[in-house]
């Protein structure tokens, strides 16, 4: 033990040890008035490097900056030295109340009534929303019934505790110890190393499901002997065999839909934000907790609208002066080009003849006085790989590639900064030949005939200027959009974005090629690609990629080969992300963009 009972540390006195691990210990401590507090202390020499940032213990630094009624409160922190070396500690409010897991355990049927469960869920979500709105987006990463405290000081208000796993979004190796995470409340994406807001939403909804039903999601139970890998394997098996979460014993249809949306196995089927989930959860609910959330959300939305509408010219000028450099990455050459694309043969052939030949053979272009098009708009349902195609087009031509998202340009598309747009095109010209790809193009050039603000209209005008004959500067623009109807029509004329190409759902051949491509070099046995393609009718490229990764993960944890039966069960457990109604809307949009007479339209194609 680092500390002893009765020992002073700062202005606190140790009462007793609560728990310990190889690098940290938790204690109950008291102040001079004998009020209880929680203290956690880290022995630095034993603490893994990934738990530090800039010389500080992550949990302590994060706790210091957080202040919300539904997050366990920070009180103090400091340094303690003993003969074994330097330690860092933090003090927070003591767990005065009971854990949600303890409340559920003492209930006869291990579940709560609907009103209590909804109230606790709302308070959990408010804590999560606060974390997700922090600079850089913070994730809790460990939401489960043992990390929700019902504080007796505030009449049972739910607080999220244990901030030892809080981190920004990340892909790959976790910047925290994963041994104590409960996989039953973790999404499938987290098993693949993808941690974002949707994982917190999944976990919180899983806790809500437990409160309403008295069961853990998918009824998975662990034994003390199980390793973390064993637990994950069991969870994946249950989800694969059972499919979507069973809500048959939940009578309230609204709550059924909320749980289905929060615990959806398909990543694209899940709620994207806490606010979106809260909107559905509090609809028609007149409880005090729901009214408080409704008023807060409405006030915040009005405040955001007010800020947008009252931004002064001086603020815009200031931002323009400090944000004149476009923060984008230039990818230079390399890659396999069109060889990485499954299907899309007609489009690839058209581009080779009408665009790539002219771009790559300058002598031929000069001889026939050919001018390449300025750019191309790829539009259609989400998940069909439009941005991926743009990158592969750049590899096929040997051009440099710049992918631009609205977030890459910071706040300028709210408050305006034409200088950044000009700088972006200047960068592309300096590194010519360059493919300049704008993802979600409608966010950059919204239709000025609508409610576009004056600042946005100015930015659209700047885009129009930069797009004019940009091919002469060695720039080929590829714009992608799920909503081309919201793009300003002046952008989509010759001399700017010359070609508009609808990218539809992948057909049977394309789906078969995708399965072959994604399963290539994985340990497979007896795979019928044609049957898989038929089974995956209505699935877009991102759906198929997810299905293959999910099946491969299950096989890996079981140390088995990927079989036809496993692939089939995985497909059956994951719904396509594009529904029939939504697909119909996109087809109607296509007809409006290209005209009713489609005799010369490209046949259905698809790609990864």
Coordinates of C-alpha atoms in Angstrom, one line a residue:
X1 CA 0.0 0.0 0.0
X2 CA 1.2 3.5 -0.8
X3 CA -0.8 5.1 2.1
X4 CA -1.7 4.0 5.6
X5 CA -4.9 4.4 7.6
X6 CA -4.9 7.7 9.5
X7 CA -2.0 9.1 7.4
X8 CA -2.3 12.8 6.3
X9 CA -1.8 13.6 2.6
X10 CA -2.2 17.3 1.8
X11 CA -5.3 18.5 3.7
X12 CA -6.8 15.0 3.8
X13 CA -6.6 12.0 6.2
X14 CA -6.7 8.5 4.9
X15 CA -9.6 6.4 6.3
X16 CA -9.2 3.1 4.4
X17 CA -8.1 1.4 1.1
X18 CA -11.0 0.8 -1.4
X19 CA -9.1 -1.0 -4.2
X20 CA -5.7 -1.3 -5.8
X21 CA -4.0 -2.4 -9.0
X22 CA -0.3 -2.5 -10.0
X23 CA 0.0 1.2 -10.5
X24 CA -2.9 3.0 -8.7
X25 CA -4.8 2.8 -5.4
X26 CA -8.1 4.2 -4.3
X27 CA -8.9 5.4 -0.8
X28 CA -11.7 6.9 1.3
X29 CA -10.3 10.1 2.9
X30 CA -11.7 12.8 5.1
X31 CA -11.2 16.5 5.5
X32 CA -10.8 18.3 8.8
X33 CA -14.6 18.2 9.4
X34 CA -14.7 14.4 8.8
X35 CA -16.5 14.9 5.5
X36 CA -15.8 11.9 3.2
X37 CA -14.0 12.2 -0.1
X38 CA -12.5 9.8 -2.7
X39 CA -8.8 9.8 -3.4
X40 CA -7.0 8.0 -6.2
X41 CA -3.2 7.9 -6.2
X42 CA -0.8 6.8 -9.0
X43 CA 2.8 5.6 -8.4
X44 CA 4.4 7.1 -11.5
X45 CA 7.2 4.6 -12.0
X46 CA 4.6 1.8 -12.3
X47 CA 2.1 3.7 -14.4
X48 CA 2.0 2.7 -18.1
X49 CA 3.2 5.5 -20.5
X50 CA -0.1 5.5 -22.4
X51 CA -1.8 6.8 -19.3
X52 CA 0.3 10.1 -19.5
X53 CA 0.0 13.1 -21.8
X54 CA 2.6 15.9 -21.6
X55 CA 3.9 14.5 -18.3
X56 CA 0.4 14.5 -16.6
X57 CA -1.7 11.5 -15.6
X58 CA -4.6 11.6 -18.1
X59 CA -7.4 10.9 -15.6
X60 CA -6.2 13.7 -13.3
X61 CA -5.8 16.3 -16.1
X62 CA -9.2 15.5 -17.5
X63 CA -11.0 15.5 -14.1
X64 CA -9.5 18.9 -13.4
X65 CA -11.2 20.4 -16.5
X66 CA -14.7 18.7 -16.1
X67 CA -17.5 20.3 -14.2
X68 CA -21.0 18.9 -14.7
X69 CA -23.8 17.7 -12.3
X70 CA -23.8 14.3 -14.0
X71 CA -20.0 13.7 -13.8
X72 CA -18.3 12.8 -10.6
X73 CA -16.8 16.1 -9.2
X74 CA -13.1 17.0 -9.0
X75 CA -12.0 18.6 -5.7
X76 CA -8.2 18.7 -5.6
X77 CA -4.9 17.1 -6.8
X78 CA -1.3 17.1 -5.8
X79 CA 2.1 15.3 -5.5
X80 CA 3.1 12.8 -2.8
X81 CA 6.6 11.4 -2.4
X82 CA 7.7 8.4 -0.4
X83 CA 10.8 6.1 -0.4
X84 CA 9.5 4.3 -3.5
X85 CA 9.3 7.5 -5.6
X86 CA 7.0 10.2 -6.8
X87 CA 3.2 9.7 -6.8
X88 CA 0.3 11.9 -8.1
X89 CA -3.1 11.9 -6.6
X90 CA -6.5 13.4 -7.2
X91 CA -9.5 13.9 -4.8
X92 CA -13.1 13.8 -5.8
X93 CA -16.6 13.7 -4.2
X94 CA -17.1 10.5 -2.3
X95 CA -19.5 7.9 -3.6
X96 CA -22.2 9.0 -1.2
X97 CA -25.2 6.9 -2.4
X98 CA -25.3 3.6 -4.2
X99 CA -24.1 2.3 -7.6
X100 CA -26.8 1.5 -10.2
X101 CA -25.5 -2.1 -10.1
X102 CA -26.3 -2.2 -6.4
X103 CA -29.8 -0.8 -6.8
X104 CA -30.5 -3.3 -9.5
X105 CA -29.2 -6.1 -7.4
X106 CA -31.5 -5.4 -4.5
X107 CA -34.5 -5.2 -6.7
X108 CA -36.5 -8.5 -6.6
X109 CA -36.6 -8.8 -10.4
X110 CA -33.4 -6.8 -10.9
X111 CA -35.1 -4.1 -12.9
X112 CA -36.5 -0.6 -12.4
X113 CA -39.9 0.9 -13.2
X114 CA -40.1 2.8 -16.5
X115 CA -40.1 6.3 -14.9
X116 CA -37.0 5.7 -12.8
X117 CA -35.1 4.0 -15.6
X118 CA -35.9 6.9 -18.0
X119 CA -34.8 9.5 -15.5
X120 CA -31.5 7.8 -14.8
X121 CA -30.9 7.3 -18.6
X122 CA -31.6 10.9 -19.3
X123 CA -29.1 12.0 -16.6
X124 CA -26.4 9.5 -17.9
X125 CA -26.9 10.9 -21.4
X126 CA -26.5 14.5 -20.2
X127 CA -23.2 13.6 -18.7
X128 CA -22.1 11.9 -21.9
X129 CA -23.3 14.9 -24.0
X130 CA -21.1 17.2 -21.8
X131 CA -18.1 14.9 -22.4
X132 CA -18.7 14.7 -26.2
X133 CA -18.9 18.5 -26.4
X134 CA -15.5 19.1 -24.9
X135 CA -12.7 20.3 -27.2
X136 CA -11.5 17.3 -29.2
X137 CA -14.5 15.2 -28.1
X138 CA -14.0 13.2 -24.9
X139 CA -15.4 9.6 -24.6
X140 CA -16.1 7.9 -21.3
X141 CA -15.4 4.4 -22.8
X142 CA -16.6 2.4 -19.8
X143 CA -20.3 3.0 -19.3
X144 CA -21.9 0.1 -17.4
X145 CA -24.1 -0.3 -14.2
X146 CA -21.0 -0.2 -11.9
X147 CA -19.9 3.2 -13.2
X148 CA -23.2 5.0 -12.6
X149 CA -23.6 6.4 -9.1
X150 CA -26.9 7.5 -7.7
X151 CA -25.8 10.4 -5.4
X152 CA -27.6 10.6 -2.1
X153 CA -26.5 14.3 -1.8
X154 CA -28.7 15.2 -4.8
X155 CA -31.6 12.9 -4.2
X156 CA -30.5 10.1 -6.4
X157 CA -29.1 12.1 -9.4
X158 CA -27.1 9.8 -11.7
X159 CA -23.4 10.6 -12.0
X160 CA -20.9 8.9 -14.3
X161 CA -17.9 7.8 -12.3
X162 CA -14.5 6.2 -12.9
X163 CA -12.8 8.5 -15.5
X164 CA -9.8 6.3 -15.9
X165 CA -10.8 5.4 -19.4
X166 CA -11.7 8.8 -20.7
X167 CA -10.0 9.7 -24.0
X168 CA -10.5 11.4 -27.3
X169 CA -11.8 9.4 -30.3
X170 CA -9.2 7.0 -31.6
X171 CA -8.5 4.0 -33.9
X172 CA -6.2 1.2 -33.0
X173 CA -4.4 0.7 -29.7
X174 CA -6.3 2.0 -26.7
X175 CA -4.6 4.8 -24.6
X176 CA -5.8 3.1 -21.4
X177 CA -5.9 -0.3 -19.7
X178 CA -8.7 -2.4 -21.2
X179 CA -8.6 -5.4 -18.8
X180 CA -11.5 -4.2 -16.6
X181 CA -13.9 -3.1 -19.4
X182 CA -17.2 -5.0 -19.6
X183 CA -17.6 -6.3 -23.2
X184 CA -21.3 -6.8 -22.7
X185 CA -21.8 -3.1 -22.9
X186 CA -19.2 -2.5 -25.7
X187 CA -20.0 -2.2 -29.4
X188 CA -18.6 -4.5 -32.1
X189 CA -16.6 -1.5 -33.5
X190 CA -14.7 -1.2 -30.2
X191 CA -13.5 -4.8 -30.6
X192 CA -12.0 -3.7 -33.9
X193 CA -10.3 -0.8 -32.2
X194 CA -12.7 2.0 -33.3
X195 CA -13.7 4.2 -30.4
X196 CA -16.0 7.2 -30.9
X197 CA -19.3 8.8 -29.6
X198 CA -21.4 5.9 -31.0
X199 CA -19.6 3.4 -28.6
X200 CA -20.7 5.5 -25.6
X201 CA -24.2 5.7 -26.9
X202 CA -24.2 1.9 -27.4
X203 CA -23.0 1.3 -23.9
X204 CA -25.4 3.8 -22.2
X205 CA -28.4 2.3 -24.1
X206 CA -27.2 -1.2 -23.0
X207 CA -27.4 0.0 -19.4
X208 CA -30.9 1.4 -20.1
X209 CA -31.9 -2.0 -21.5
X210 CA -30.6 -3.6 -18.3
X211 CA -32.7 -1.2 -16.1
X212 CA -35.9 -2.0 -18.0
X213 CA -35.5 -5.8 -18.4
X214 CA -33.3 -6.9 -15.6
X215 CA -30.9 -8.6 -18.1
X216 CA -27.6 -7.7 -19.7
X217 CA -27.7 -7.1 -23.5
X218 CA -28.0 -10.3 -25.4
X219 CA -28.3 -12.2 -22.1
X220 CA -24.5 -12.9 -21.9
X221 CA -23.2 -14.1 -18.6
X222 CA -19.5 -14.4 -17.7
X223 CA -17.7 -16.8 -15.3
X224 CA -14.8 -15.6 -13.1
X225 CA -12.3 -17.8 -15.0
X226 CA -12.9 -16.1 -18.3
X227 CA -10.2 -14.0 -19.9
X228 CA -11.1 -10.8 -21.7
X229 CA -10.7 -12.6 -25.1
X230 CA -13.1 -15.3 -23.9
X231 CA -15.6 -12.7 -22.9
X232 CA -15.4 -10.9 -26.2
X233 CA -15.7 -14.2 -28.1
X234 CA -18.9 -15.1 -26.1
X235 CA -20.4 -11.6 -26.7
X236 CA -19.7 -11.8 -30.5
X237 CA -21.1 -15.3 -30.7
X238 CA -24.4 -14.3 -28.9
X239 CA -24.9 -11.2 -31.2
X240 CA -24.1 -13.2 -34.3
X241 CA -26.5 -16.0 -33.4
X242 CA -29.3 -13.8 -32.0
X243 CA -29.1 -10.8 -34.3
X244 CA -30.6 -7.5 -33.2
X245 CA -31.4 -7.0 -29.5
X246 CA -34.6 -8.7 -28.3
X247 CA -37.1 -6.0 -27.1
X248 CA -40.2 -8.2 -27.0
X249 CA -40.8 -7.8 -23.3
X250 CA -40.7 -4.0 -23.4
X251 CA -44.2 -2.7 -23.9
X252 CA -43.5 0.9 -24.7
X253 CA -43.0 1.2 -28.5
X254 CA -41.1 4.5 -28.2
X255 CA -38.6 2.9 -25.8
X256 CA -38.3 -0.1 -28.0
X257 CA -37.3 2.1 -30.9
X258 CA -34.9 4.0 -28.7
X259 CA -33.2 0.8 -27.6
X260 CA -33.1 -0.6 -31.2
X261 CA -31.5 2.7 -32.4
X262 CA -28.9 2.8 -29.6
X263 CA -28.0 -0.9 -29.7
X264 CA -28.1 -1.4 -33.4
X265 CA -25.5 -3.9 -34.5
X266 CA -24.9 -2.0 -37.8
X267 CA -22.7 1.1 -37.2
X268 CA -24.7 3.2 -39.6
X269 CA -28.0 2.2 -38.0
X270 CA -27.1 3.6 -34.6
X271 CA -27.9 7.1 -33.2
X272 CA -25.0 9.4 -34.3
X273 CA -25.3 11.9 -31.4
X274 CA -26.6 11.9 -27.8
X275 CA -28.8 14.9 -28.7
X276 CA -30.5 12.8 -31.5
X277 CA -31.2 10.0 -28.9
X278 CA -32.4 12.5 -26.3
X279 CA -34.8 14.1 -28.8
X280 CA -36.5 10.7 -29.4
X281 CA -36.4 9.7 -25.7
X282 CA -38.1 12.8 -24.3
X283 CA -40.7 13.1 -27.1
X284 CA -44.1 13.3 -25.4
X285 CA -42.6 12.8 -22.0
X286 CA -43.8 15.4 -19.5
X287 CA -41.7 14.3 -16.5
X288 CA -39.5 16.9 -14.8
X289 CA -36.3 15.4 -16.1
X290 CA -37.7 15.4 -19.7
X291 CA -38.9 19.0 -19.5
X292 CA -35.5 20.1 -18.1
X293 CA -33.7 18.5 -21.0
X294 CA -36.2 19.8 -23.6
X295 CA -35.8 23.4 -22.2
X296 CA -32.0 23.1 -22.2
X297 CA -31.9 21.7 -25.8
X298 CA -34.2 24.4 -27.1
X299 CA -32.2 27.2 -25.3
X300 CA -29.0 25.9 -26.7
X301 CA -30.3 25.7 -30.2
X302 CA -31.6 29.3 -30.0
X303 CA -28.3 30.4 -28.6
X304 CA -26.4 28.7 -31.5
X305 CA -28.8 30.4 -34.0
X306 CA -28.2 33.7 -32.3
X307 CA -24.5 33.4 -32.4
X308 CA -24.5 32.5 -36.1
X309 CA -26.8 35.4 -37.0
X310 CA -25.0 38.1 -34.9
X311 CA -21.4 37.3 -35.8
X312 CA -19.8 40.7 -36.5
X313 CA -17.7 41.8 -39.4
X314 CA -14.9 42.4 -37.0
X315 CA -15.0 38.8 -35.8
X316 CA -15.0 37.6 -39.3
X317 CA -12.1 39.8 -40.2
X318 CA -10.1 38.6 -37.2
X319 CA -10.7 35.0 -38.1
X320 CA -9.7 35.7 -41.7
X321 CA -6.4 37.2 -40.5
X322 CA -5.6 34.2 -38.3
X323 CA -7.0 31.4 -40.4
X324 CA -5.6 31.9 -43.9
X325 CA -3.8 28.6 -44.3
X326 CA -5.8 25.5 -45.2
X327 CA -4.9 22.7 -42.9
X328 CA -5.0 19.7 -45.3
X329 CA -2.7 16.7 -46.1
X330 CA -1.3 16.1 -49.6
X331 CA -1.0 12.4 -50.6
X332 CA 1.7 12.0 -53.2
X333 CA 1.5 9.2 -55.7
X334 CA 1.5 5.4 -54.9
X335 CA -1.3 3.0 -54.6
X336 CA -3.0 0.5 -56.9
X337 CA -5.5 2.9 -58.6
X338 CA -8.6 1.4 -60.2
X339 CA -7.3 -2.2 -59.4
X340 CA -8.6 -1.7 -55.8
X341 CA -12.1 -0.9 -57.1
X342 CA -14.7 -3.7 -57.4
X343 CA -17.1 -3.1 -60.3
X344 CA -17.6 0.4 -61.8
X345 CA -16.1 -0.8 -65.1
X346 CA -18.2 1.5 -67.2
X347 CA -17.3 4.6 -65.2
X348 CA -13.6 3.6 -65.1
X349 CA -13.6 3.1 -68.8
X350 CA -15.3 6.4 -69.5
X351 CA -12.8 8.2 -67.3
X352 CA -9.9 6.5 -68.9
X353 CA -11.0 7.6 -72.4
X354 CA -12.4 11.1 -71.7
X355 CA -10.4 12.3 -68.7
X356 CA -7.3 10.3 -67.8
X357 CA -6.0 10.0 -71.4
X358 CA -6.1 13.8 -71.7
X359 CA -4.6 14.5 -68.3
X360 CA -1.7 12.1 -68.8
X361 CA -0.9 12.6 -72.5
X362 CA -0.2 16.3 -72.8
X363 CA 1.1 16.0 -76.4
X364 CA -2.0 14.3 -77.6
X365 CA -4.2 16.9 -75.8
X366 CA -2.2 19.7 -77.5
X367 CA -2.3 18.0 -80.9
X368 CA -6.1 17.7 -80.8
X369 CA -6.6 20.9 -78.7
X370 CA -8.4 18.9 -76.1
X371 CA -9.3 20.6 -72.8
X372 CA -9.9 18.2 -69.9
X373 CA -13.0 18.8 -67.7
X374 CA -12.5 20.8 -64.6
X375 CA -14.2 18.3 -62.3
X376 CA -16.8 15.8 -61.6
X377 CA -19.6 15.4 -59.0
X378 CA -20.1 11.9 -57.6
X379 CA -23.5 11.7 -55.9
X380 CA -25.8 9.0 -54.6
X381 CA -26.6 7.0 -51.4
X382 CA -24.0 7.1 -48.5
X383 CA -21.7 4.2 -48.1
X384 CA -21.1 3.5 -51.8
X385 CA -17.5 4.6 -51.7
X386 CA -17.5 8.0 -53.5
X387 CA -14.6 9.5 -51.7
X388 CA -12.7 6.2 -52.0
X389 CA -13.2 6.3 -55.8
X390 CA -11.8 9.8 -55.9
X391 CA -8.6 8.7 -54.1
X392 CA -8.2 5.7 -56.5
X393 CA -8.7 8.1 -59.5
X394 CA -5.8 10.1 -58.3
X395 CA -3.7 7.0 -57.9
X396 CA -4.7 5.9 -61.4
X397 CA -3.6 9.2 -62.9
X398 CA -0.5 9.5 -60.8
X399 CA -1.7 12.9 -59.5
X400 CA -1.3 14.2 -56.0
X401 CA -4.4 13.9 -53.9
X402 CA -6.0 16.3 -51.3
X403 CA -9.1 15.3 -49.5
X404 CA -11.0 18.2 -47.9
X405 CA -13.8 18.0 -45.3
X406 CA -15.7 20.9 -43.8
X407 CA -14.1 20.1 -40.5
X408 CA -10.6 20.5 -42.0
X409 CA -11.3 24.1 -42.6
X410 CA -12.4 24.7 -39.0
X411 CA -15.2 27.2 -38.4
X412 CA -14.9 29.1 -41.6
X413 CA -18.0 27.6 -43.1
X414 CA -20.0 29.1 -40.3
X415 CA -18.4 32.5 -40.1
X416 CA -16.8 32.8 -43.5
X417 CA -13.2 33.0 -44.7
X418 CA -12.7 33.3 -48.5
X419 CA -9.0 33.5 -47.9
X420 CA -8.8 29.9 -46.8
X421 CA -10.6 28.7 -50.0
X422 CA -8.2 30.7 -52.2
X423 CA -5.3 29.3 -50.2
X424 CA -6.5 25.7 -50.7
X425 CA -6.6 26.1 -54.5
X426 CA -3.2 27.8 -54.4
X427 CA -1.8 24.8 -52.5
X428 CA -3.3 22.4 -55.1
X429 CA -1.8 24.5 -58.0
X430 CA 1.6 24.6 -56.3
X431 CA 1.5 20.8 -56.1
X432 CA 0.0 20.2 -59.5
X433 CA -1.1 18.0 -61.0
X434 CA -3.6 17.5 -58.1
X435 CA -6.9 15.9 -57.6
X436 CA -8.8 18.1 -55.1
X437 CA -11.6 16.2 -53.5
X438 CA -14.4 17.9 -51.5
X439 CA -16.3 15.4 -49.3
X440 CA -19.9 16.3 -48.7
X441 CA -19.7 19.1 -51.2
X442 CA -23.1 20.5 -50.3
X443 CA -21.6 21.7 -47.0
X444 CA -19.1 23.9 -48.9
X445 CA -21.4 25.4 -51.6
X446 CA -25.0 25.4 -50.3
X447 CA -27.7 26.7 -52.6
X448 CA -27.8 30.5 -52.2
X449 CA -31.5 30.7 -53.1
X450 CA -32.3 29.1 -49.7
X451 CA -31.4 30.4 -46.2
X452 CA -27.7 30.7 -46.8
X453 CA -26.2 33.5 -44.7
X454 CA -24.3 36.4 -46.2
X455 CA -21.0 34.9 -45.1
X456 CA -21.8 31.6 -46.8
X457 CA -22.9 33.3 -50.0
X458 CA -19.5 35.0 -50.1
X459 CA -17.8 31.7 -49.8
X460 CA -19.9 30.2 -52.6
X461 CA -18.8 33.1 -54.8
X462 CA -15.2 32.4 -53.9
X463 CA -15.6 28.8 -54.9
X464 CA -17.1 29.8 -58.2
X465 CA -14.1 32.0 -58.9
X466 CA -11.6 29.3 -58.0
X467 CA -13.4 26.6 -60.0
X468 CA -13.5 28.6 -63.2
X469 CA -11.2 26.6 -65.6
X470 CA -9.1 25.3 -62.8
X471 CA -7.9 22.5 -65.0
X472 CA -5.6 25.0 -66.7
X473 CA -3.8 25.2 -63.4
X474 CA -3.4 21.4 -63.1
X475 CA -6.3 21.0 -60.7
X476 CA -9.0 18.3 -61.2
X477 CA -11.9 18.7 -58.7
X478 CA -13.9 15.7 -57.6
X479 CA -16.9 16.6 -55.4
X480 CA -18.9 14.0 -53.5
X481 CA -22.4 14.5 -52.0
X482 CA -25.3 12.5 -50.7
X483 CA -27.5 15.6 -51.3
X484 CA -26.6 17.2 -54.7
X485 CA -30.0 19.0 -54.7
X486 CA -28.6 21.2 -52.0
X487 CA -25.5 22.2 -54.0
X488 CA -25.7 25.7 -55.6
X489 CA -26.6 25.1 -59.3
X490 CA -24.1 27.7 -60.5
X491 CA -21.3 25.3 -59.4
X492 CA -22.6 22.5 -61.6
X493 CA -22.2 24.1 -65.0
X494 CA -19.5 23.6 -67.7
X495 CA -16.2 25.2 -66.9
X496 CA -16.7 24.4 -63.2
X497 CA -18.0 20.9 -62.2
X498 CA -18.5 19.6 -65.8
X499 CA -19.8 16.0 -65.1
X500 CA -22.3 14.7 -62.7
X501 CA -22.3 10.9 -62.1
X502 CA -24.8 9.0 -60.0
X503 CA -23.2 6.3 -58.0
X504 CA -25.9 3.7 -57.3
X505 CA -26.1 0.7 -55.0
X506 CA -23.7 -2.1 -55.9
X507 CA -25.3 -4.7 -58.2
X508 CA -24.9 -8.5 -57.8
X509 CA -21.6 -8.6 -59.7
X510 CA -20.1 -5.7 -57.7
X511 CA -21.1 -7.3 -54.4
X512 CA -19.5 -10.6 -55.4
X513 CA -16.3 -8.8 -56.3
X514 CA -16.4 -6.9 -53.0
X515 CA -16.7 -10.1 -51.0
X516 CA -13.8 -11.6 -53.0
X517 CA -11.7 -8.5 -52.4
X518 CA -12.4 -8.1 -48.7
X519 CA -11.9 -11.9 -48.0
X520 CA -8.7 -12.1 -50.0
X521 CA -5.7 -13.3 -47.9
X522 CA -7.9 -14.2 -44.9
X523 CA -8.2 -17.8 -43.7
X524 CA -11.4 -18.9 -45.5
X525 CA -13.0 -22.2 -46.3
X526 CA -15.8 -23.1 -48.6
X527 CA -16.9 -19.6 -49.5
X528 CA -19.6 -19.2 -52.1
X529 CA -19.2 -15.6 -53.2
X530 CA -22.2 -15.6 -55.5
X531 CA -24.4 -16.8 -52.7
X532 CA -23.1 -14.2 -50.4
X533 CA -23.7 -11.5 -53.0
X534 CA -27.3 -12.6 -53.4
X535 CA -27.7 -12.7 -49.6
X536 CA -26.4 -9.1 -49.3
X537 CA -28.9 -7.6 -51.8
X538 CA -29.4 -4.0 -50.7
X539 CA -26.1 -3.7 -48.9
X540 CA -23.7 -0.9 -49.8
X541 CA -19.9 -1.2 -49.9
X542 CA -19.4 0.0 -46.3
X543 CA -22.0 -2.6 -45.1
X544 CA -20.1 -5.4 -46.9
X545 CA -16.8 -4.3 -45.5
X546 CA -18.3 -4.3 -42.0
X547 CA -19.8 -7.8 -42.5
X548 CA -16.5 -9.2 -43.5
X549 CA -14.6 -7.6 -40.6
X550 CA -17.2 -8.7 -38.1
X551 CA -17.1 -12.3 -39.3
X552 CA -13.3 -12.2 -39.4
X553 CA -13.1 -10.9 -35.8
X554 CA -15.4 -13.7 -34.6
X555 CA -13.3 -16.3 -36.4
X556 CA -10.1 -14.9 -35.0
X557 CA -11.3 -15.1 -31.4
X558 CA -12.4 -18.6 -32.0
X559 CA -9.2 -19.5 -33.8
X560 CA -11.2 -20.8 -36.7
X561 CA -11.4 -20.3 -40.4
X562 CA -14.0 -18.0 -42.0
X563 CA -16.8 -20.3 -43.3
X564 CA -19.8 -19.8 -45.5
X565 CA -22.1 -20.5 -42.5
X566 CA -20.3 -17.8 -40.4
X567 CA -20.6 -15.2 -43.2
X568 CA -24.3 -16.0 -43.7
X569 CA -25.1 -15.7 -40.0
X570 CA -23.2 -12.4 -39.9
X571 CA -25.1 -10.9 -42.8
X572 CA -28.4 -12.0 -41.2
X573 CA -27.4 -10.2 -38.0
X574 CA -26.5 -6.9 -39.7
X575 CA -29.2 -4.8 -41.5
X576 CA -28.4 -2.9 -44.6
X577 CA -27.8 0.8 -43.9
X578 CA -29.9 2.1 -46.8
X579 CA -33.6 1.3 -46.5
X580 CA -36.0 1.0 -49.4
X581 CA -37.7 4.3 -48.8
X582 CA -34.4 6.1 -48.6
X583 CA -33.2 4.4 -51.8
X584 CA -36.4 5.5 -53.6
X585 CA -35.6 9.1 -52.6
X586 CA -32.1 8.8 -54.1
X587 CA -33.5 7.4 -57.3
X588 CA -36.0 10.2 -57.6
X589 CA -33.1 12.7 -56.9
X590 CA -31.1 11.0 -59.7
X591 CA -34.0 11.4 -62.2
X592 CA -34.3 15.1 -61.2
X593 CA -30.6 15.7 -61.7
X594 CA -30.2 13.8 -65.0
X595 CA -33.7 14.0 -66.5
X596 CA -36.4 11.4 -66.9
X597 CA -35.0 10.1 -70.2
X598 CA -32.1 7.9 -69.1
X599 CA -31.4 6.0 -72.2
X600 CA -27.8 7.0 -72.1
X601 CA -27.3 6.5 -68.4
X602 CA -24.6 4.3 -67.0
X603 CA -25.7 0.8 -66.0
X604 CA -25.9 -0.1 -62.3
X605 CA -22.4 -0.5 -60.9
X606 CA -20.7 -0.6 -57.5
X607 CA -17.3 -0.5 -55.9
X608 CA -15.6 -0.8 -52.5

